[in-house]
Amino acid sequence: MAAITCEKLTKRYGSVTAVDRLDLAIGHGEFMVLLGPSGCGKTTTLNMIAGLEEITDGTLRFDATDVTWQPPHKREVAMVFQSYALYPNKTVRENIAFPLQLRRTPRAEVERAVADVSEQLEIAHLLDRHPSQLSGGQRQRVALGRAIVRKPSVFLMDEPLSNLDAALRLSMRSLIKHLHQRLQATFVYVTHDQAEAMTLADRIAVMRGGLIQQLDTPDGIYSRPANTFVASFLGSPPINLVEGEIAADGRFARGALRLDLPPGAVAPGRAVTLGLRPEDVAAPAPGLASLEARVTLVSPLGSETLLEVVAPGDVALTLRVPKEWRVRHGDSMTFGIDPARLHLFDRQTEARL
Amino acid sequence: MAGRPLAPRIGRAVLLAFFSALFVLYVAGPVAWLVSSSLQTEAQITAIPPNWLPPEVNFGNFDAILNAAERQVTYETRRQGDPATGGFLPSGAANLIPSLWNSLTVGLWVAALNLLLSVTAAYAIAVIDFRGRRATLYTVLATRVVPDIALIVPLFLVIRNLGLINTLGALVVTYLAITVPFTIFILISYFEGIPRDLYRAARIDGCGHWGALRHVYLPLSLPALVASLTFAFLTSWNEFVFALVLTQNVAAQTLPIVISGFVMDFTTSFSFVNAAGVIAIIPPVLMAVLFQRYIVSGLTAGAVKG
Ligand SMILES: Nc1ncnc2c1ncn2[C@@H]1O[C@H](COP(=O)(O)OP(=O)(O)O)[C@@H](O)[C@H]1O
Ligand SMILES: [Mg+2]
């Protein structure tokens, strides 16, 4: 077990700052997900933790030990790559055994460990094949096997599932979650897939431009996004963001649109962005703010229905409603909205209010 | 194929066969004549019309080469043989076998050391992100911009001042200077084509740089390594100008120097020279046959990499 502490971790490539003074404390046995769009510095952060990229500035600690300058093979971390990175000239058996052989593990022990791991991952029948003879899912299992065979205290995973098709991705996702529960090791998992992040993480660090935007539990990230970037990065379909002002009566105003807010939330006159999650609408009821809108598109999803509606002030919104609601294209409807579920952000700083 | 007219197909096949034959004749003709004439007597190869194939196979020239050391070659004994029958020896004939060993020794050292130096240098430049790696690469390549001929005099002076004139070591060092930059260049482009994640995986799994080189880069670049080995050996084997300047006698002279000496003799025995030529092409041909399946993929490696 190991806790990982990043203090002002910085990576610069020439004039490009890929990771900018990142502070992050990952606890023993925690499943930490680094989430963000492509190019935000997730891989660079992971590689610095692994020792594969030199740290430009800052300190990295495993437990109390400063490992900032330690080469990767001294760090006792295992890593799984998006490209699987299996050695093409070695068989599956040799791939999995390789980390143990480098540690001069006795042969009998290596064989036992390989058999054990391949049993767990259901790849025992593939041991004598070469990677080129495996499917993507099988390769990823072998890559996982090579990582867990060492029983390391830290697992690093860089988008391990993004080369797999959707169905396989789901089953591998639960496999990884089971692994984490069984191994009790510290996981740092990089992805740009919000669903992966939500389902796997103990905590998520949302990154943009080399900076952490928010560090919180999946629920905290989803229900209290720190800014409009985080709000719009999580959720499918994405959150509705509407720019407007706080009117004199304390309500949100955008053209003809008026929405009740929790009392005393924000001072009148302030320029804000309002956030409304598609699923945060209900039938009109006392205590709920009401919203009149005209339905322009109905998309049944089976379990529920997606609506595109136009509210007063020409505000287009996407809403998700129970499938029992009988809605047709062109209907005008009234929705109920709980003011406490609305998100308000400063329009200038984009930060949550 | 369905419906394609027959006539153009035949025409195409005939044209292809014709030009292929022409090309083979052009490339292989001189070699064939070299081999054929080495098995003939001097009279037979100077006959008109020429004997394309030996009228009778005659190993006299090879016998002379292998036993040259036992024969005394003087002006008088030379005159006894009739040049027209090939029964005489050039004055340097006894040097041929020693020079063959010199060539082999130098070639093998150059091939081995070239690989050792180039692999480590190419790994460092291609894989390790150190300050000044671009500059290093350009410096290495820049040494190859200068034509060899311009380096001869300075090189001669350096070698002489080191007291290495007429030693095999001087040749090895000189040939390495020619082959190493090229080989580094070939290997860098090959190494850069190996996915970086394999390097990362190896480092994570517990390899240092030597381990990554041994477990990832070497096994995955076998064709390039064989191509480098062959290239270095052949460069050394065929080299003439530097060897001419840096060596003086049988202690260090290589095959090309000794063979060319035959031609400058008072009378040239073409059948003898050609027999020496056949001996000179045996090692490269063996090498090519042995390594052919690697050489082709090694030489085209840089071309297909994305
Ligand atoms: N070797 C490199 N040289 C220069 N810039 C790089 C290098 N690697 C990454 N970068 C830059 O650093 C930033 C972060 O990259 P990366 O960590 O790979 O992002 P992510 O994994 O989140 O997609 C990007 O802008 C990328 O262009
Ligand atoms: Mg990445």
XYZ file of C-alpha atoms and ligand atoms in Angstrom:
687
model
C 0.000 0.000 0.000
C 1.164 3.449 -0.738
C -0.166 6.944 -0.559
C 0.911 9.270 -3.362
C 1.499 12.928 -2.719
C 2.068 15.437 -5.510
C 3.247 18.844 -4.402
C 3.318 21.601 -7.008
C 4.111 18.974 -9.626
C 5.044 20.725 -12.884
C 6.006 19.518 -16.344
C 7.135 21.877 -19.080
C 8.005 20.903 -22.642
C 9.924 23.944 -23.832
C 7.382 26.744 -23.655
C 4.398 24.392 -23.222
C 3.336 23.798 -19.643
C 1.653 20.392 -19.725
C 1.059 20.144 -15.979
C 1.033 23.246 -13.835
C 1.830 23.116 -10.094
C -0.469 20.192 -9.447
C -1.300 19.383 -5.824
C -2.872 16.002 -5.295
C -2.919 13.638 -2.329
C -4.001 10.089 -3.130
C -4.695 7.880 -0.132
C -3.781 4.255 0.596
C -5.917 1.975 -1.526
C -7.817 4.827 -3.095
C -9.172 4.669 -6.650
C -8.301 8.078 -8.085
C -9.454 8.988 -11.572
C -7.855 11.799 -13.566
C -10.566 13.007 -15.924
C -10.335 15.608 -18.644
C -10.358 16.288 -22.347
C -7.501 15.285 -24.619
C -4.326 17.288 -24.054
C -5.162 18.424 -20.514
C -2.087 16.745 -19.011
C -3.510 13.485 -17.642
C -0.951 11.211 -19.278
C 1.876 13.547 -18.357
C 0.782 13.478 -14.715
C 0.579 9.694 -14.743
C 3.982 9.389 -16.417
C 5.521 11.631 -13.791
C 4.069 9.438 -11.050
C 5.476 6.409 -12.881
C 8.874 8.030 -13.375
C 8.610 7.925 -17.157
C 8.741 11.696 -17.505
C 11.244 13.828 -15.706
C 9.576 16.173 -13.235
C 10.356 19.790 -14.136
C 9.452 21.148 -10.741
C 7.762 20.091 -7.532
C 7.919 17.041 -5.317
C 6.474 13.550 -5.566
C 6.208 11.318 -2.516
C 5.201 7.693 -2.064
C 4.197 7.558 1.595
C 6.947 9.590 3.234
C 9.636 8.802 0.660
C 10.636 11.477 -1.836
C 10.700 9.673 -5.202
C 10.926 12.746 -7.435
C 14.229 11.583 -8.922
C 13.773 7.860 -8.635
C 13.858 5.926 -11.944
C 10.693 3.970 -12.813
C 12.082 0.504 -12.130
C 12.787 1.474 -8.525
C 9.271 2.745 -7.830
C 7.299 -0.509 -7.593
C 4.418 0.744 -9.690
C 2.609 -1.240 -12.363
C 1.088 0.353 -15.416
C -1.480 -0.522 -18.057
C -1.379 1.341 -21.345
C -4.041 2.263 -23.859
C -1.965 0.540 -26.535
C -1.569 -2.553 -24.272
C 2.195 -2.408 -24.937
C 2.668 -6.162 -24.900
C 6.103 -7.337 -26.017
C 5.388 -8.666 -29.513
C 8.332 -11.074 -29.489
C 7.251 -12.780 -26.271
C 4.382 -15.176 -25.693
C 1.576 -14.314 -23.292
C 3.271 -16.458 -20.662
C 6.586 -14.659 -21.151
C 4.890 -11.276 -21.112
C 3.268 -11.952 -17.763
C 6.376 -13.587 -16.304
C 8.710 -10.810 -17.457
C 8.396 -8.442 -14.450
C 9.001 -11.336 -12.070
C 11.977 -12.621 -14.027
C 13.571 -9.201 -13.876
C 13.273 -9.432 -10.102
C 15.019 -12.819 -10.116
C 11.993 -14.584 -8.704
C 12.556 -18.364 -8.459
C 11.210 -20.186 -11.480
C 8.655 -22.294 -9.605
C 7.228 -19.186 -7.994
C 7.011 -17.421 -11.369
C 5.121 -20.351 -12.827
C 2.715 -20.420 -9.915
C 2.109 -16.669 -10.151
C 1.517 -16.787 -13.913
C -0.892 -19.686 -13.547
C -2.695 -17.904 -10.755
C -3.066 -14.617 -12.613
C -4.085 -16.209 -15.894
C -6.731 -18.165 -13.995
C -8.139 -14.991 -12.461
C -8.252 -13.179 -15.792
C -9.468 -16.211 -17.761
C -6.543 -16.196 -20.152
C -5.032 -19.532 -19.151
C -5.775 -21.018 -22.566
C -3.864 -18.198 -24.319
C -0.537 -18.553 -22.533
C 1.414 -19.905 -25.492
C 0.146 -17.429 -28.058
C 1.857 -14.287 -29.184
C 0.125 -10.913 -28.728
C -0.526 -10.608 -32.468
C -2.779 -13.675 -32.207
C -5.063 -12.098 -29.599
C -8.138 -9.880 -29.812
C -8.144 -6.424 -28.246
C -9.984 -7.561 -25.143
C -7.634 -10.494 -24.661
C -4.620 -8.249 -25.056
C -5.940 -5.905 -22.414
C -6.422 -8.836 -20.038
C -2.836 -9.909 -20.628
C -1.689 -6.354 -19.963
C -3.652 -6.393 -16.702
C -2.102 -9.744 -15.869
C 1.384 -8.410 -16.407
C 0.530 -5.554 -14.051
C -1.034 -7.539 -11.201
C 1.410 -10.448 -11.248
C 3.895 -8.312 -9.335
C 1.431 -7.436 -6.589
C 2.522 -3.804 -6.657
C 1.151 -1.232 -4.273
C 0.373 1.307 -7.002
C -1.478 0.717 -10.270
C -1.370 3.314 -13.010
C -3.757 3.009 -15.929
C -3.739 5.284 -18.948
C -7.059 5.011 -20.788
C -6.869 1.217 -20.658
C -10.309 0.704 -22.161
C -10.541 3.286 -24.897
C -9.418 0.932 -27.670
C -12.154 -1.573 -26.850
C -15.677 -1.686 -28.222
C -18.562 -0.567 -26.028
C -19.730 -3.961 -24.721
C -16.215 -5.107 -23.882
C -15.539 -1.798 -22.199
C -18.395 -2.374 -19.759
C -17.234 -5.846 -18.760
C -13.591 -4.745 -18.435
C -14.725 -1.827 -16.333
C -16.321 -4.106 -13.777
C -13.301 -6.412 -13.946
C -11.069 -3.498 -12.999
C -13.393 -2.517 -10.181
C -13.335 -6.078 -8.835
C -9.544 -6.076 -9.078
C -9.361 -2.922 -7.035
C -11.626 -4.323 -4.353
C -9.617 -7.523 -4.153
C -6.092 -6.078 -4.376
C -6.610 -3.157 -1.988
C -3.932 -1.267 -3.926
C -3.797 2.395 -4.852
C -5.160 2.979 -8.354
C -4.574 6.058 -10.482
C -6.714 5.815 -13.557
C -6.676 8.230 -16.488
C -9.659 8.623 -18.783
C -11.582 11.137 -20.838
C -14.740 9.055 -20.447
C -16.972 10.533 -17.744
C -19.003 7.354 -17.353
C -15.830 5.372 -16.602
C -14.771 8.010 -14.115
C -18.131 8.089 -12.351
C -18.423 4.315 -12.038
C -14.865 3.529 -10.975
C -13.633 6.392 -8.873
C -13.470 6.928 -5.159
C -12.484 10.463 -6.079
C -12.177 12.244 -9.411
C -9.719 14.977 -10.311
C -11.118 16.903 -13.262
C -8.294 18.503 -15.236
C -8.087 21.196 -17.868
C -4.994 22.835 -19.341
C -2.650 21.201 -16.835
C -4.679 22.383 -13.835
C -7.048 20.508 -11.538
C -10.474 22.082 -11.842
C -12.109 20.083 -9.103
C -11.172 17.226 -6.813
C -14.107 15.461 -5.215
C -16.156 12.281 -5.005
C -18.138 11.376 -8.141
C -21.302 12.566 -6.439
C -19.688 15.833 -5.348
C -18.383 16.471 -8.867
C -21.763 15.762 -10.390
C -24.028 17.552 -7.970
C -21.773 20.456 -6.981
C -19.578 21.191 -10.024
C -16.991 23.846 -9.190
C -17.324 25.674 -12.485
C -19.064 25.558 -15.862
C -16.279 23.437 -17.361
C -16.730 20.664 -14.815
C -20.505 21.025 -15.012
C -20.556 20.535 -18.763
C -17.869 17.809 -18.829
C -19.946 15.417 -16.704
C -23.442 14.276 -17.520
C -25.038 12.862 -20.615
C -26.768 14.603 -22.213
C -24.748 17.555 -20.916
C -26.060 20.126 -18.486
C -28.052 23.069 -19.926
C -26.137 26.307 -19.437
C -28.063 29.554 -19.860
C -26.429 32.964 -19.583
C -28.491 35.669 -17.888
C -28.744 38.065 -14.934
C -30.185 38.096 -11.468
C -33.271 40.286 -11.662
C -34.260 42.804 -8.944
C -36.745 40.288 -7.452
C -33.934 37.764 -6.978
C -35.062 35.544 -9.855
C -32.941 34.420 -12.784
C -33.737 36.410 -15.930
C -32.914 35.836 -19.540
C -35.170 37.747 -21.970
C -38.715 36.698 -21.191
C -37.540 33.732 -19.112
C -37.857 33.975 -15.340
C -36.893 31.231 -12.911
C -37.170 31.142 -9.129
C -33.900 30.653 -7.283
C -33.315 29.665 -3.671
C -33.924 32.816 -1.638
C -30.963 35.156 -1.152
C -28.687 33.079 -3.340
C -27.066 35.883 -5.259
C -27.245 39.665 -5.182
C -29.441 41.219 -7.928
C -27.807 42.581 -11.056
C -25.043 40.028 -11.245
C -24.213 38.397 -14.600
C -24.536 34.644 -14.126
C -24.722 31.361 -15.981
C -27.536 29.079 -14.919
C -27.048 25.328 -14.993
C -29.925 22.874 -15.255
C -29.308 19.115 -15.476
C -31.649 17.500 -18.022
C -33.068 15.120 -15.422
C -33.778 17.837 -12.836
C -37.326 18.492 -14.064
C -40.554 17.101 -12.686
C -44.264 17.527 -13.038
C -45.440 20.948 -11.811
C -46.096 20.905 -8.071
C -46.346 23.320 -5.178
C -42.908 24.431 -4.033
C -41.424 23.974 -7.477
C -40.643 26.761 -9.894
C -42.598 26.362 -13.092
C -41.210 26.567 -16.591
C -43.349 26.901 -19.721
C -41.803 25.423 -22.843
C -42.678 24.167 -26.299
C -41.436 20.703 -27.307
C -39.488 20.643 -30.591
C -38.105 17.105 -30.551
C -39.003 13.868 -28.775
C -36.382 11.071 -28.559
C -37.502 7.948 -26.675
C -34.613 6.104 -25.022
C -36.663 3.183 -23.803
C -36.266 3.735 -20.082
C -36.947 7.460 -20.405
C -37.499 10.154 -22.988
C -35.265 12.985 -24.131
C -36.972 16.229 -25.040
C -35.662 19.258 -26.794
C -37.730 22.246 -25.779
C -37.738 25.997 -26.354
C -38.478 28.097 -23.285
C -39.400 31.826 -23.302
C -36.592 34.071 -24.500
C -35.717 31.499 -27.194
C -33.794 29.417 -24.703
C -33.213 25.882 -26.063
C -33.003 23.182 -23.395
C -32.566 19.413 -23.350
C -34.666 17.630 -20.738
C -34.987 14.021 -19.634
C -38.390 12.875 -18.442
C -39.974 9.548 -17.401
C -41.153 7.469 -20.341
C -44.681 7.495 -18.915
C -45.054 11.131 -19.852
C -47.054 11.271 -23.055
C -45.330 14.035 -24.958
C -45.637 14.877 -28.622
C -43.750 17.140 -30.910
C -45.266 20.680 -30.790
C -46.842 20.313 -27.329
C -46.610 23.214 -24.925
C -45.925 21.997 -21.417
C -45.242 23.192 -17.930
C -42.324 21.653 -16.052
C -41.603 21.850 -12.349
C -38.073 22.704 -11.254
C -36.675 22.464 -7.727
C -34.724 25.713 -7.214
C -32.308 23.914 -4.915
C -31.179 21.764 -7.831
C -30.226 24.694 -10.038
C -26.542 25.548 -10.418
C -25.349 29.136 -10.592
C -21.980 30.215 -11.920
C -20.365 33.616 -12.241
C -20.415 34.503 -15.926
C -16.943 36.101 -15.803
C -14.991 33.643 -13.687
C -17.212 30.642 -14.507
C -16.904 29.635 -10.839
C -19.773 28.225 -8.836
C -21.691 30.733 -6.738
C -9.274 -11.637 -65.035
C -12.631 -12.343 -66.632
C -12.967 -10.829 -70.089
C -9.500 -9.417 -70.171
C -8.186 -9.842 -73.746
C -5.469 -12.407 -74.189
C -3.180 -10.583 -76.600
C -2.189 -7.673 -74.320
C -1.544 -10.138 -71.508
C 0.921 -12.088 -73.600
C 2.509 -8.902 -74.845
C 2.944 -7.746 -71.287
C 4.520 -11.029 -70.224
C 6.926 -10.962 -73.158
C 7.973 -7.390 -72.454
C 8.473 -8.146 -68.769
C 10.551 -11.208 -69.551
C 12.638 -9.328 -72.071
C 13.513 -6.420 -69.814
C 14.072 -8.706 -66.828
C 16.516 -10.721 -68.882
C 18.257 -7.540 -70.007
C 18.551 -6.383 -66.418
C 19.892 -9.706 -65.191
C 22.423 -9.726 -68.008
C 23.530 -6.227 -67.104
C 23.914 -6.966 -63.398
C 25.088 -10.556 -63.441
C 27.026 -10.622 -66.734
C 30.313 -9.251 -65.410
C 30.174 -11.568 -62.415
C 29.503 -14.542 -64.657
C 32.463 -13.620 -66.837
C 34.616 -13.193 -63.750
C 33.815 -16.707 -62.589
C 34.038 -18.240 -66.049
C 37.371 -16.674 -66.910
C 38.913 -17.628 -63.573
C 38.499 -21.254 -64.631
C 40.254 -20.762 -67.983
C 43.873 -20.424 -69.007
C 45.253 -17.125 -70.156
C 45.217 -18.349 -73.776
C 41.591 -19.376 -73.518
C 40.344 -16.077 -72.138
C 42.187 -14.027 -74.717
C 40.852 -16.149 -77.581
C 38.683 -14.620 -80.248
C 35.810 -15.324 -80.323
C 35.791 -15.497 -76.514
C 34.982 -18.726 -74.650
C 31.861 -17.728 -72.709
C 32.084 -20.993 -70.819
C 35.426 -22.632 -69.975
C 36.319 -25.198 -72.706
C 37.618 -27.295 -69.843
C 37.461 -26.426 -66.181
C 40.937 -25.505 -65.033
C 41.754 -24.767 -61.403
C 45.298 -23.735 -62.208
C 44.765 -20.153 -61.158
C 43.327 -21.106 -57.788
C 46.114 -23.600 -57.312
C 48.609 -20.833 -58.025
C 46.938 -18.531 -55.515
C 46.886 -21.114 -52.741
C 50.474 -22.181 -53.332
C 51.938 -18.838 -54.282
C 53.905 -18.635 -51.070
C 56.027 -21.633 -52.051
C 57.022 -20.278 -55.428
C 59.814 -17.847 -55.855
C 58.786 -15.076 -58.156
C 61.701 -13.288 -59.725
C 62.131 -11.506 -63.004
C 63.704 -14.634 -64.403
C 61.178 -17.187 -63.213
C 58.431 -14.922 -64.396
C 59.926 -14.900 -67.834
C 60.020 -18.667 -67.939
C 56.319 -18.930 -67.968
C 54.583 -17.890 -71.108
C 52.170 -15.050 -70.410
C 49.936 -16.356 -73.148
C 49.307 -19.602 -71.287
C 48.819 -18.085 -67.854
C 51.603 -20.124 -66.422
C 53.266 -17.279 -64.574
C 52.548 -15.367 -61.391
C 52.378 -11.661 -60.670
C 55.088 -10.539 -58.286
C 52.654 -9.898 -55.424
C 50.868 -13.209 -55.700
C 52.229 -14.515 -52.416
C 50.547 -11.588 -50.628
C 47.095 -12.609 -51.698
C 46.274 -15.117 -48.967
C 47.695 -12.967 -46.140
C 45.740 -9.997 -47.456
C 42.608 -12.112 -47.465
C 43.097 -12.700 -43.736
C 43.797 -9.006 -43.224
C 40.561 -8.127 -44.979
C 38.595 -10.647 -42.948
C 40.128 -9.498 -39.676
C 39.474 -5.841 -40.370
C 35.975 -6.554 -41.704
C 34.897 -8.567 -38.688
C 36.282 -6.065 -36.212
C 34.608 -3.204 -38.054
C 31.295 -5.073 -38.227
C 31.347 -5.921 -34.524
C 32.592 -2.599 -33.173
C 30.362 -0.650 -35.533
C 27.330 -2.451 -34.155
C 28.390 -1.985 -30.553
C 29.024 1.745 -30.951
C 26.010 2.446 -33.148
C 23.458 0.535 -31.098
C 24.353 2.318 -27.897
C 24.566 5.721 -29.568
C 21.323 5.257 -31.486
C 19.524 4.097 -28.341
C 20.696 7.149 -26.444
C 19.663 9.545 -29.189
C 16.381 7.849 -30.079
C 15.147 6.958 -26.620
C 16.725 9.032 -23.856
C 15.549 12.602 -23.671
C 18.796 14.378 -22.808
C 19.833 17.947 -23.332
C 21.568 18.383 -26.695
C 20.338 15.222 -28.365
C 19.427 17.044 -31.593
C 22.843 18.671 -31.650
C 24.482 15.297 -31.113
C 22.600 13.764 -33.996
C 23.442 16.610 -36.376
C 27.096 16.539 -35.368
C 27.279 12.836 -36.091
C 25.622 13.267 -39.457
C 27.698 16.311 -40.356
C 30.864 14.217 -40.265
C 29.495 12.392 -43.304
C 28.996 15.536 -45.362
C 32.734 15.904 -45.886
C 33.902 13.751 -48.839
C 36.287 10.982 -47.807
C 38.921 12.149 -50.233
C 39.238 15.461 -48.380
C 40.047 13.606 -45.175
C 42.833 11.477 -46.517
C 45.773 13.743 -45.897
C 44.811 14.839 -42.363
C 43.905 11.290 -41.502
C 47.233 10.038 -42.810
C 49.064 12.578 -40.658
C 47.115 11.660 -37.548
C 47.626 7.947 -38.071
C 51.318 8.433 -38.810
C 51.854 10.563 -35.716
C 50.177 7.876 -33.673
C 52.622 5.398 -35.157
C 49.789 3.304 -36.574
C 50.687 3.373 -40.258
C 50.578 -0.117 -41.754
C 48.554 -1.623 -38.936
C 45.140 -3.246 -39.097
C 44.051 -1.077 -36.179
C 44.436 2.037 -38.298
C 42.085 0.574 -40.879
C 39.539 -0.512 -38.262
C 39.441 2.952 -36.704
C 39.183 4.648 -40.088
C 36.390 2.418 -41.345
C 34.449 2.865 -38.138
C 34.545 6.607 -38.766
C 32.849 5.941 -42.092
C 30.289 3.353 -41.026
C 29.232 4.429 -37.542
C 27.413 7.666 -38.492
C 25.421 5.901 -41.214
C 24.560 3.020 -38.942
C 23.512 5.332 -36.128
C 21.202 7.063 -38.570
C 19.629 3.807 -39.774
C 19.186 2.500 -36.248
C 17.692 5.733 -34.929
C 14.942 5.682 -37.500
C 14.351 2.022 -36.762
C 14.280 2.531 -32.995
C 11.933 5.484 -33.336
C 9.541 3.205 -35.198
C 9.287 0.927 -32.154
C 6.275 2.059 -30.091
C 7.333 4.216 -27.193
C 4.858 2.419 -24.930
C 6.971 -0.738 -25.190
C 9.881 1.206 -23.760
C 7.629 2.575 -21.041
C 6.287 -0.886 -20.227
C 9.808 -2.274 -19.981
C 10.914 0.507 -17.653
C 7.845 -0.040 -15.468
C 8.344 -3.799 -15.449
C 11.791 -3.281 -14.011
C 14.271 -2.628 -16.808
C 16.931 0.038 -16.664
C 18.243 1.428 -19.954
C 20.380 -1.641 -20.594
C 17.399 -3.864 -19.928
C 15.145 -1.891 -22.274
C 17.822 -2.084 -24.958
C 18.264 -5.797 -24.490
C 14.641 -6.837 -24.031
C 12.843 -4.408 -26.341
C 15.035 -2.623 -28.858
C 17.461 -5.368 -29.864
C 14.968 -8.192 -30.374
C 12.625 -5.927 -32.308
C 15.265 -4.499 -34.631
C 16.946 -7.673 -35.821
C 16.624 -6.755 -39.526
C 18.254 -3.375 -38.950
C 21.029 -4.947 -36.894
C 21.792 -7.485 -39.602
C 21.695 -4.788 -42.263
C 24.148 -2.725 -40.191
C 26.446 -5.672 -39.732
C 26.441 -6.420 -43.458
C 26.861 -2.808 -44.431
C 29.852 -2.333 -42.150
C 31.535 -5.532 -43.265
C 31.059 -4.792 -46.946
C 32.218 -1.201 -46.619
C 35.369 -2.413 -44.957
C 35.818 -5.304 -47.392
C 35.565 -3.125 -50.492
C 37.338 -0.012 -49.272
C 40.314 0.996 -51.391
C 41.513 4.589 -51.053
C 42.131 4.722 -47.307
C 43.737 1.290 -47.342
C 46.049 2.380 -50.151
C 47.250 5.374 -48.169
C 47.415 3.826 -44.714
C 49.082 0.482 -45.483
C 52.388 -0.369 -47.112
C 52.987 -4.086 -47.127
C 51.726 -7.532 -46.407
C 51.447 -6.782 -42.689
C 48.292 -4.752 -43.215
C 47.394 -4.574 -46.880
C 43.880 -5.704 -47.712
C 42.594 -7.692 -50.650
C 41.600 -4.773 -52.925
C 45.084 -3.289 -52.625
C 46.874 -6.537 -53.415
C 44.599 -7.431 -56.290
C 44.898 -4.010 -57.851
C 48.662 -4.479 -57.640
C 48.402 -7.383 -60.057
C 47.002 -5.149 -62.732
C 49.819 -2.667 -62.447
C 52.390 -5.380 -62.957
C 54.641 -5.590 -66.032
C 52.319 -8.075 -67.623
C 48.834 -8.666 -66.434
C 47.519 -12.197 -66.144
C 43.823 -11.640 -66.449
C 42.832 -15.175 -65.568
C 44.859 -14.952 -62.372
C 43.418 -11.569 -61.432
C 39.936 -12.875 -62.069
C 40.531 -15.905 -59.888
C 41.581 -13.530 -57.121
C 38.408 -11.557 -57.820
C 36.301 -14.680 -57.359
C 37.917 -15.249 -53.978
C 37.228 -11.623 -53.086
C 33.497 -11.895 -53.739
C 32.965 -15.153 -51.839
C 32.581 -13.683 -48.316
C 30.120 -10.938 -49.345
C 28.079 -13.411 -51.351
C 27.990 -15.846 -48.433
C 26.917 -13.036 -46.173
C 24.165 -11.931 -48.520
C 22.813 -15.460 -48.857
C 22.921 -16.003 -45.109
C 21.197 -12.761 -44.210
C 19.080 -12.073 -47.254
C 15.757 -12.309 -45.498
C 16.835 -9.659 -42.984
C 18.660 -7.385 -45.396
C 15.678 -6.544 -47.561
C 13.408 -5.657 -44.641
C 16.265 -3.811 -42.932
C 17.016 -1.581 -45.881
C 13.382 -0.722 -46.495
C 12.627 -0.227 -42.805
C 13.085 3.531 -42.823
C 10.863 3.861 -45.856
C 7.665 2.345 -44.507
C 7.728 3.729 -41.021
C 4.912 6.222 -40.386
N 6.824 14.944 -25.553
C 6.107 16.092 -25.606
N 6.643 17.206 -26.145
C 5.945 18.356 -26.190
N 4.706 18.504 -25.731
C 4.114 17.434 -25.183
C 4.771 16.177 -25.094
N 3.934 15.301 -24.498
C 2.801 15.977 -24.227
N 2.904 17.262 -24.638
C 1.866 18.301 -24.484
O 1.472 18.340 -23.144
C 0.074 18.490 -23.053
C -0.526 17.391 -22.217
O -0.387 16.160 -22.887
P -0.932 14.797 -22.302
O -0.499 14.667 -20.889
O -0.539 13.713 -23.219
O -2.504 14.996 -22.371
P -3.673 13.950 -22.144
O -3.096 12.655 -21.752
O -4.527 14.565 -21.087
O -4.407 13.876 -23.443
C -0.469 18.545 -24.460
O -0.676 19.886 -24.807
C 0.628 17.955 -25.282
O 0.666 18.545 -26.548
Mg -3.285 10.794 -22.796
